[in-house]
Short mmCIF file of C-alpha atoms and ligand atoms in Angstrom, two decimals:
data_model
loop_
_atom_site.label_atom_id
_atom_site.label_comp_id
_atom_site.label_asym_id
_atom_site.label_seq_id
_atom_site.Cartn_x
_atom_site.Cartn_y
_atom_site.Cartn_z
CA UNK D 150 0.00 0.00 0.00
CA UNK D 151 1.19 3.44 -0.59
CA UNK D 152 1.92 5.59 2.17
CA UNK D 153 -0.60 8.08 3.16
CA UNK D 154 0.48 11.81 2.36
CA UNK D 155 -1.74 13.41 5.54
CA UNK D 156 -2.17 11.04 8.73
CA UNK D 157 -5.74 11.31 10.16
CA UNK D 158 -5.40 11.04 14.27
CA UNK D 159 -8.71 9.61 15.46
CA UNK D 160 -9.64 11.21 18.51
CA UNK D 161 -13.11 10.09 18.86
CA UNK D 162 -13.57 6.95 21.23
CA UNK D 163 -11.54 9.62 23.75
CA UNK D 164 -12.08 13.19 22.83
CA UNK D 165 -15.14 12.74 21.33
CA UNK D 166 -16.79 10.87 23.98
CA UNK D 167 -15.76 12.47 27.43
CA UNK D 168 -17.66 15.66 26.11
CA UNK D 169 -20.82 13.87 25.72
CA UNK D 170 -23.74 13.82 27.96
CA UNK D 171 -24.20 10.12 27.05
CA UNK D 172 -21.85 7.38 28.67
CA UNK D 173 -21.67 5.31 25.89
CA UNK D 174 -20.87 1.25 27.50
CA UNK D 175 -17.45 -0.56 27.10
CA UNK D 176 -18.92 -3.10 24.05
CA UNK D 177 -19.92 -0.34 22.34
CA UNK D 178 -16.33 1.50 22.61
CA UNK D 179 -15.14 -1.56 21.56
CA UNK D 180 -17.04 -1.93 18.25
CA UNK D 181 -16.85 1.70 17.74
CA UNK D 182 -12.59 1.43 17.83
CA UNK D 183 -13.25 -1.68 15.40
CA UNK D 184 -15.38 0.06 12.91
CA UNK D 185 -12.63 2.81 13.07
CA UNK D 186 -9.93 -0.06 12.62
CA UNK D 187 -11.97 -1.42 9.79
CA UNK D 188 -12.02 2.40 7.77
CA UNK D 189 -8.18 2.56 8.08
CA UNK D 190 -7.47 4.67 10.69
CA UNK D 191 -4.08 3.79 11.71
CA UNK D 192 -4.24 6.24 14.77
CA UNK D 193 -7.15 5.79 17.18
CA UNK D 194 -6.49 7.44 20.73
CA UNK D 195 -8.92 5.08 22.53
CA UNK D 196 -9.26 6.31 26.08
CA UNK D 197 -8.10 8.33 29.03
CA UNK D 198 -6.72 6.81 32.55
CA UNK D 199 -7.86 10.53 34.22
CA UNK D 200 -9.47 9.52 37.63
CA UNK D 201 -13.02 7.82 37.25
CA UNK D 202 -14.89 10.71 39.22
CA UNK D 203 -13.39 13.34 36.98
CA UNK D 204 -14.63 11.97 34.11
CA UNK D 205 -16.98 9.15 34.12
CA UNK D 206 -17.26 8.45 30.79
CA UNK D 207 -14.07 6.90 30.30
CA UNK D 208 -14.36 5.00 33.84
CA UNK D 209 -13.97 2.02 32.23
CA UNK D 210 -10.30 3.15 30.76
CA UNK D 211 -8.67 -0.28 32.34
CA UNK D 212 -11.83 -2.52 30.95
CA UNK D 213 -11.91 -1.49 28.01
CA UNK D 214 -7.70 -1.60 26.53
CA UNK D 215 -7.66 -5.16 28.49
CA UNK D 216 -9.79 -6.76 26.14
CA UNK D 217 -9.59 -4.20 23.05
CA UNK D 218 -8.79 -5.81 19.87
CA UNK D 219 -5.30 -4.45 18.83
CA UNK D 220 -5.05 -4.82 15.33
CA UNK D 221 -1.26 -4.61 13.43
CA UNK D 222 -0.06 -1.55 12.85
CA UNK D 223 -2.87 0.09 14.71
CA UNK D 224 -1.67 2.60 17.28
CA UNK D 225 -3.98 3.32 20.65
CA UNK D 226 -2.89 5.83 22.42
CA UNK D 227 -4.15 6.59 25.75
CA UNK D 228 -4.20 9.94 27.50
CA UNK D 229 -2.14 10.03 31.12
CA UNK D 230 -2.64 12.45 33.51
CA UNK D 231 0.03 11.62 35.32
CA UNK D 232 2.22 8.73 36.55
CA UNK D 233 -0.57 6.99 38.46
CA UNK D 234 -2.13 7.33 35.47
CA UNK D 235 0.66 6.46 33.32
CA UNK D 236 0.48 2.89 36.19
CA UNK D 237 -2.70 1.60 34.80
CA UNK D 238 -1.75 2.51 31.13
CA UNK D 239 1.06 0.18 31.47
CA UNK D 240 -0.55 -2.16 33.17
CA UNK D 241 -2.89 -3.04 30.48
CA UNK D 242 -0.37 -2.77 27.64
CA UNK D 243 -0.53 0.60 26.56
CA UNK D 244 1.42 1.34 23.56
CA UNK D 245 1.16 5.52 22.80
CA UNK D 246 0.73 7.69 25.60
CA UNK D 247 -0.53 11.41 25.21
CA UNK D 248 -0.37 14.27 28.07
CA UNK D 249 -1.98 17.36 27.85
CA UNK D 250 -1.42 20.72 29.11
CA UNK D 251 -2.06 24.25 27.50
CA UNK D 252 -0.88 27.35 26.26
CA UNK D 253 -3.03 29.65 28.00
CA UNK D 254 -2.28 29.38 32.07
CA UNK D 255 -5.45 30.22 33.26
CA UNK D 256 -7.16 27.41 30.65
CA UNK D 257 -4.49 25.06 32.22
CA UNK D 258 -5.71 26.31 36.15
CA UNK D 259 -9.08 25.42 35.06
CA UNK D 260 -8.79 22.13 33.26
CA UNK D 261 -6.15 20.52 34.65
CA UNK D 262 -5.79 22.29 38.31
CA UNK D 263 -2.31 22.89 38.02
CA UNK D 264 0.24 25.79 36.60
CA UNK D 265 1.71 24.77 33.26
CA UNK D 266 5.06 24.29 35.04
CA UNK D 267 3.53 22.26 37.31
CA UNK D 268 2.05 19.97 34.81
CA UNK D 269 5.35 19.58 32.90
CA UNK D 270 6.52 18.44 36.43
CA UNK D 271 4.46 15.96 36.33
CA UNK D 272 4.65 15.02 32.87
CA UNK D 273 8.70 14.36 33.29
CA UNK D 274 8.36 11.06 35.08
CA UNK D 275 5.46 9.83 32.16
CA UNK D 276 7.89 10.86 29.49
CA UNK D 277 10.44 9.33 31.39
CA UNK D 278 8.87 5.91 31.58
CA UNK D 279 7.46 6.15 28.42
CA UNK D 280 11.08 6.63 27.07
CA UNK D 281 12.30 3.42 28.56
CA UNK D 282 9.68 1.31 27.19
CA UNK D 283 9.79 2.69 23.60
CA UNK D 284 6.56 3.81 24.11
CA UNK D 285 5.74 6.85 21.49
CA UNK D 286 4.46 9.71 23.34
CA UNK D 287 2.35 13.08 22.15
CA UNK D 288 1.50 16.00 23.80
CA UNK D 289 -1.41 17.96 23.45
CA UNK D 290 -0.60 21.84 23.89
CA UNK D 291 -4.61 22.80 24.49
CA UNK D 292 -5.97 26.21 23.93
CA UNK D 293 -3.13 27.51 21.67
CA UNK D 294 -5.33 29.93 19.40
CA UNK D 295 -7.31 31.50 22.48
CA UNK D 296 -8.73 30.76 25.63
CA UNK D 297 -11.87 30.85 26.57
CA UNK D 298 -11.14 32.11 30.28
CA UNK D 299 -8.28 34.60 28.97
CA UNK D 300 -8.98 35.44 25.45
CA UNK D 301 -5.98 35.79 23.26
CA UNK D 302 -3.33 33.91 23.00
CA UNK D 303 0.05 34.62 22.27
CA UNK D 304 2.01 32.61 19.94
CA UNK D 305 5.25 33.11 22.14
CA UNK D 306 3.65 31.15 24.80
CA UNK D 307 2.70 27.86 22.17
CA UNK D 308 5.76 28.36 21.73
CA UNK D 309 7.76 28.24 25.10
CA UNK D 310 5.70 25.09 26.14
CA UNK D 311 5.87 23.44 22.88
CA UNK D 312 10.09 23.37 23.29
CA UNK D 313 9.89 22.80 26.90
CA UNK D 314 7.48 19.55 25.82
CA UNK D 315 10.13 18.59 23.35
CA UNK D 316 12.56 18.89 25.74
CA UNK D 317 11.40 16.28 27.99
CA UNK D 318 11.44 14.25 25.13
CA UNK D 319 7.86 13.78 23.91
CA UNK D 320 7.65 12.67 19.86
CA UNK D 321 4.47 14.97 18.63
CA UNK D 322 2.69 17.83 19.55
CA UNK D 323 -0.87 18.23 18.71
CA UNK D 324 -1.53 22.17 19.03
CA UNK D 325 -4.88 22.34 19.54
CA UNK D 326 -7.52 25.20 18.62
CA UNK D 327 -9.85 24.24 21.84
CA UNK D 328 -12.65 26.33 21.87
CA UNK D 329 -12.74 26.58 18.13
CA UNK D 330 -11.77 30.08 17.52
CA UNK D 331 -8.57 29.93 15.20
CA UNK D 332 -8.88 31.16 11.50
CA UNK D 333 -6.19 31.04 8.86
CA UNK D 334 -4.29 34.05 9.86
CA UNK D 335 -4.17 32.46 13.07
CA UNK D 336 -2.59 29.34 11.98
CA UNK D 337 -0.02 31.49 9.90
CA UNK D 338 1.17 33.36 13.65
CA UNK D 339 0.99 30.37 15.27
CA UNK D 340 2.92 27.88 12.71
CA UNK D 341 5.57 30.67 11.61
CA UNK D 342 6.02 31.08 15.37
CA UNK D 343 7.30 27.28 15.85
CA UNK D 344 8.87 27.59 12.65
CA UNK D 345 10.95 30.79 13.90
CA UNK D 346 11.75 28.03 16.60
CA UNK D 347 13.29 25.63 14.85
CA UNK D 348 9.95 23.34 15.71
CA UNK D 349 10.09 20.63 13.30
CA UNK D 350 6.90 20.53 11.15
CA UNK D 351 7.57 16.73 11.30
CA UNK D 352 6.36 16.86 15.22
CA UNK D 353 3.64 19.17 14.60
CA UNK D 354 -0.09 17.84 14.28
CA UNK D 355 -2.97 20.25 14.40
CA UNK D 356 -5.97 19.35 16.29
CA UNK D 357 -9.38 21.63 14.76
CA UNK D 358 -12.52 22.13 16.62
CA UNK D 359 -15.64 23.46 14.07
CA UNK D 360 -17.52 25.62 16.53
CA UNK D 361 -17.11 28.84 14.24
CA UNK D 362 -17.07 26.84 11.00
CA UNK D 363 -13.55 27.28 10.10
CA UNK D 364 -11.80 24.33 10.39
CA UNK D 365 -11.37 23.21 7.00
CA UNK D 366 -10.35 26.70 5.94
CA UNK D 367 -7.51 26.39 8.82
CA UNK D 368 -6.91 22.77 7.56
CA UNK D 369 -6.21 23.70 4.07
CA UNK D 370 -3.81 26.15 5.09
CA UNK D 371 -1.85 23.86 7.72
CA UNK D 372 -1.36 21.72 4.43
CA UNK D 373 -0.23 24.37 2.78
CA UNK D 374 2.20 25.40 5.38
CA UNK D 375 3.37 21.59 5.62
CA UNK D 376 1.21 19.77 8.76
CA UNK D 377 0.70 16.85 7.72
CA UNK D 378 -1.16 14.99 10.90
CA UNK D 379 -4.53 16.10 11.58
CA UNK D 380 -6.84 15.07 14.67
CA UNK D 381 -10.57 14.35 13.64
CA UNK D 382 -13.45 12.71 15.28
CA UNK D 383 -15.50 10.46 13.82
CA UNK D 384 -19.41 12.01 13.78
CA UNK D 385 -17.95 14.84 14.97
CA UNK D 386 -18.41 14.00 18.75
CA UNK D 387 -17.78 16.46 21.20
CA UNK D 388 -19.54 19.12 21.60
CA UNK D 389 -17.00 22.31 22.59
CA UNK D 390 -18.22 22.56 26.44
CA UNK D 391 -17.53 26.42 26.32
CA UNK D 392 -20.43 26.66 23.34
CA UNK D 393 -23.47 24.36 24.20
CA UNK D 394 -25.38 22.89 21.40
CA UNK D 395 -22.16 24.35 19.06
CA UNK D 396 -19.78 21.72 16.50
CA UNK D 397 -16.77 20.51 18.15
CA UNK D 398 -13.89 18.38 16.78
CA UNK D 399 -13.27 18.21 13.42
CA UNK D 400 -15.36 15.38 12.24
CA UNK D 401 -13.43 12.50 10.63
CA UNK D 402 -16.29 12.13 7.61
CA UNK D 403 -15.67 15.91 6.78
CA UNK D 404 -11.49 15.60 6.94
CA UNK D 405 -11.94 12.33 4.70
CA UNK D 406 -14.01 14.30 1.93
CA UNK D 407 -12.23 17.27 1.71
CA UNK D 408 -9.04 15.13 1.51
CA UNK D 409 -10.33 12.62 -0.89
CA UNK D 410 -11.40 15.67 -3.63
CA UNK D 411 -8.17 17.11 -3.38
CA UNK D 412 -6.38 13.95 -4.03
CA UNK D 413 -4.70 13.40 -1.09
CA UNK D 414 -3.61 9.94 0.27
CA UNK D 415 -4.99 8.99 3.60
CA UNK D 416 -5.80 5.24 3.89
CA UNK D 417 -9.00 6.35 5.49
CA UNK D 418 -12.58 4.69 3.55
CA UNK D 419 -15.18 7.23 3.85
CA UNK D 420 -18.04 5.04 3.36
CA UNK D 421 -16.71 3.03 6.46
CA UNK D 422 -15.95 6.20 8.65
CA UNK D 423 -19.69 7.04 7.47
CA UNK D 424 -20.72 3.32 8.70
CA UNK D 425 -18.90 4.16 12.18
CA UNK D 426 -20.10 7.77 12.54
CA UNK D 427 -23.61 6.29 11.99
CA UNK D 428 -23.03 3.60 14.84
CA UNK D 429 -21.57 5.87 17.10
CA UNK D 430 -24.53 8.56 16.74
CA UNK D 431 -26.64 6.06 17.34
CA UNK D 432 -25.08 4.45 21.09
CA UNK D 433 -25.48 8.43 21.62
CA UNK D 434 -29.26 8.57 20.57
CA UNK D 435 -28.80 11.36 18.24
CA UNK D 436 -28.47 12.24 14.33
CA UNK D 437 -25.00 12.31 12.90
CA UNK D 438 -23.93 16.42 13.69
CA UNK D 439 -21.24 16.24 10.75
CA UNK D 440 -21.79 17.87 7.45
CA UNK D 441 -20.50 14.65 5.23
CA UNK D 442 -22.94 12.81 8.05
CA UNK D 443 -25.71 13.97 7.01
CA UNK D 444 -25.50 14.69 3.52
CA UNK D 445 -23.05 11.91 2.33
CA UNK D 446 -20.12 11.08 -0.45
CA UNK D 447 -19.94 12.57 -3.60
CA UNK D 448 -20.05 10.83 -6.55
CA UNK D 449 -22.63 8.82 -4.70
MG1 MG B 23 -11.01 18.27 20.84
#
């Protein structure tokens, strides 16, 4: 098979589904992350070993990777809070890890409870562990285009974390327009910024919310300043929690369409994401939100 020219980061078995009202159960995860399997996503972060209470719709974090299906050359990374977290991730075989903190220090005071410095504290002895195992690592740098708490962002600050990330010796970033603000000028500051770095584009994925309706406009500009790894979520799961009732992620079905009429490579079947975005809305006993969703492929 041809390699794929854009990589397509599935987010939504973890992102998509901790936003939702709906706890959808463990054998329905499990079919979901099959269904994803089975459209060729190659990258399917599956859950998130926060504490139960926090967020109890991925309580069943150690169930589920115990008896997931782990196909070849399927990667499942898990998100880690910190090294009790990263304890049951290894536990149950855990082969990507992903930690998350944010640009914006008043978004990571409010999402995470701790200073950014303190969460790359605590990210050090993940890393660490990870490092010794092999075990690929990401980092998500959350609210890098705005927060919803402090407003604007400043590149310089997607920045700082982003090297002091790398510097503990993480593999990927995913900079991440949270609350769905970002527009193409935006991703021009904020990509020329880590370029100015020295930030490899190679270690650079962009995760897109839709809120404001300009993801795709953001995504076709990424590829156009060289990102090539894009997070998406399958039915577009995910509601942003700072806009009720508004689009979250990026929905897979959308990426897959834009991607497949420009002619670019992704291993990813759209009919099949279609067939998983239509399963998935339906454990959540709702219509499909995505645009592709609900009106389809083209050519038919
Ligand atoms: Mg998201």
């Amino acid at each position: 098979m041809t390699r794929p020219e854009v990589r397509i980061y599935e987010v939504g078995p973890r992102d998509g589904l901790q936003a939702e009202a709906v706890v959808v159960s463990t054998e329905a995860k499990r079919r979901f992350i099959s269904l994803l399997a089975d459209a060729g996503l190659r990258e399917i972060e599956a859950t998130s070993f926060v504490r139960p209470d926090a967020i109890p719709q991925m309580a069943d974090a150690d169930e589920l990777m115990r008896d997931l299906e782990r196909r070849p050359g399927v990667r499942y990374p898990v998100l880690v809070p910190n090294s009790r977290g990263m304890e049951r991730a290894l536990a149950v075989g855990a082969d990507a890890v992903c930690v998350f903190t944010a640009a914006s220090e008043a978004y990571a005071q409010a999402n995470i409870r701790m200073s950014i410095d303190e969460s790359l504290a605590a990210f050090a002895p993940v890393v660490g562990a990870a490092r010794e195992r092999g075990i690929w690592v990401r980092a998500y740098v959350s609210a890098a285009f705005g927060c919803p708490y402090s407003g604007e962002v400043d590149a310089r600050q997607v920045v700082s974390v982003s090297e002091r990330l790398l510097e503990l010796g993480i593999d990927e970033l995913s900079i991440s327009d949270t609350v769905g603000v970002a527009t193409p000028a935006d991703l021009r500051r904020v990509l020329g910024a880590l370029d100015a770095a020295g930030i490899d584009r190679d270690v650079t994925a962009l995760h897109l919310h839709d809120t404001r309706g300009t993801a795709l406009a953001n995504l076709v500009t990424a590829m156009e300043l060289g990102v090539r790894c894009f997070d998406a979520s399958t039915g577009g799961t995910g509601g942003s929690p700072y806009a009720p009732g508004s689009a979250g992620n990026l929905a897979t079905e959308d990426l897959v369409y834009l991607l497949d009429r420009e002619g670019v490579r992704t291993g990813v079947d759209l009919d099949r994401v279609l067939a998983a975005a239509q399963f998935i809305a339906g454990e959540l006993d709702r219509e499909v939100s995505s645009r592709v969703g609900r009106a389809g492929g083209w050519p038919r």
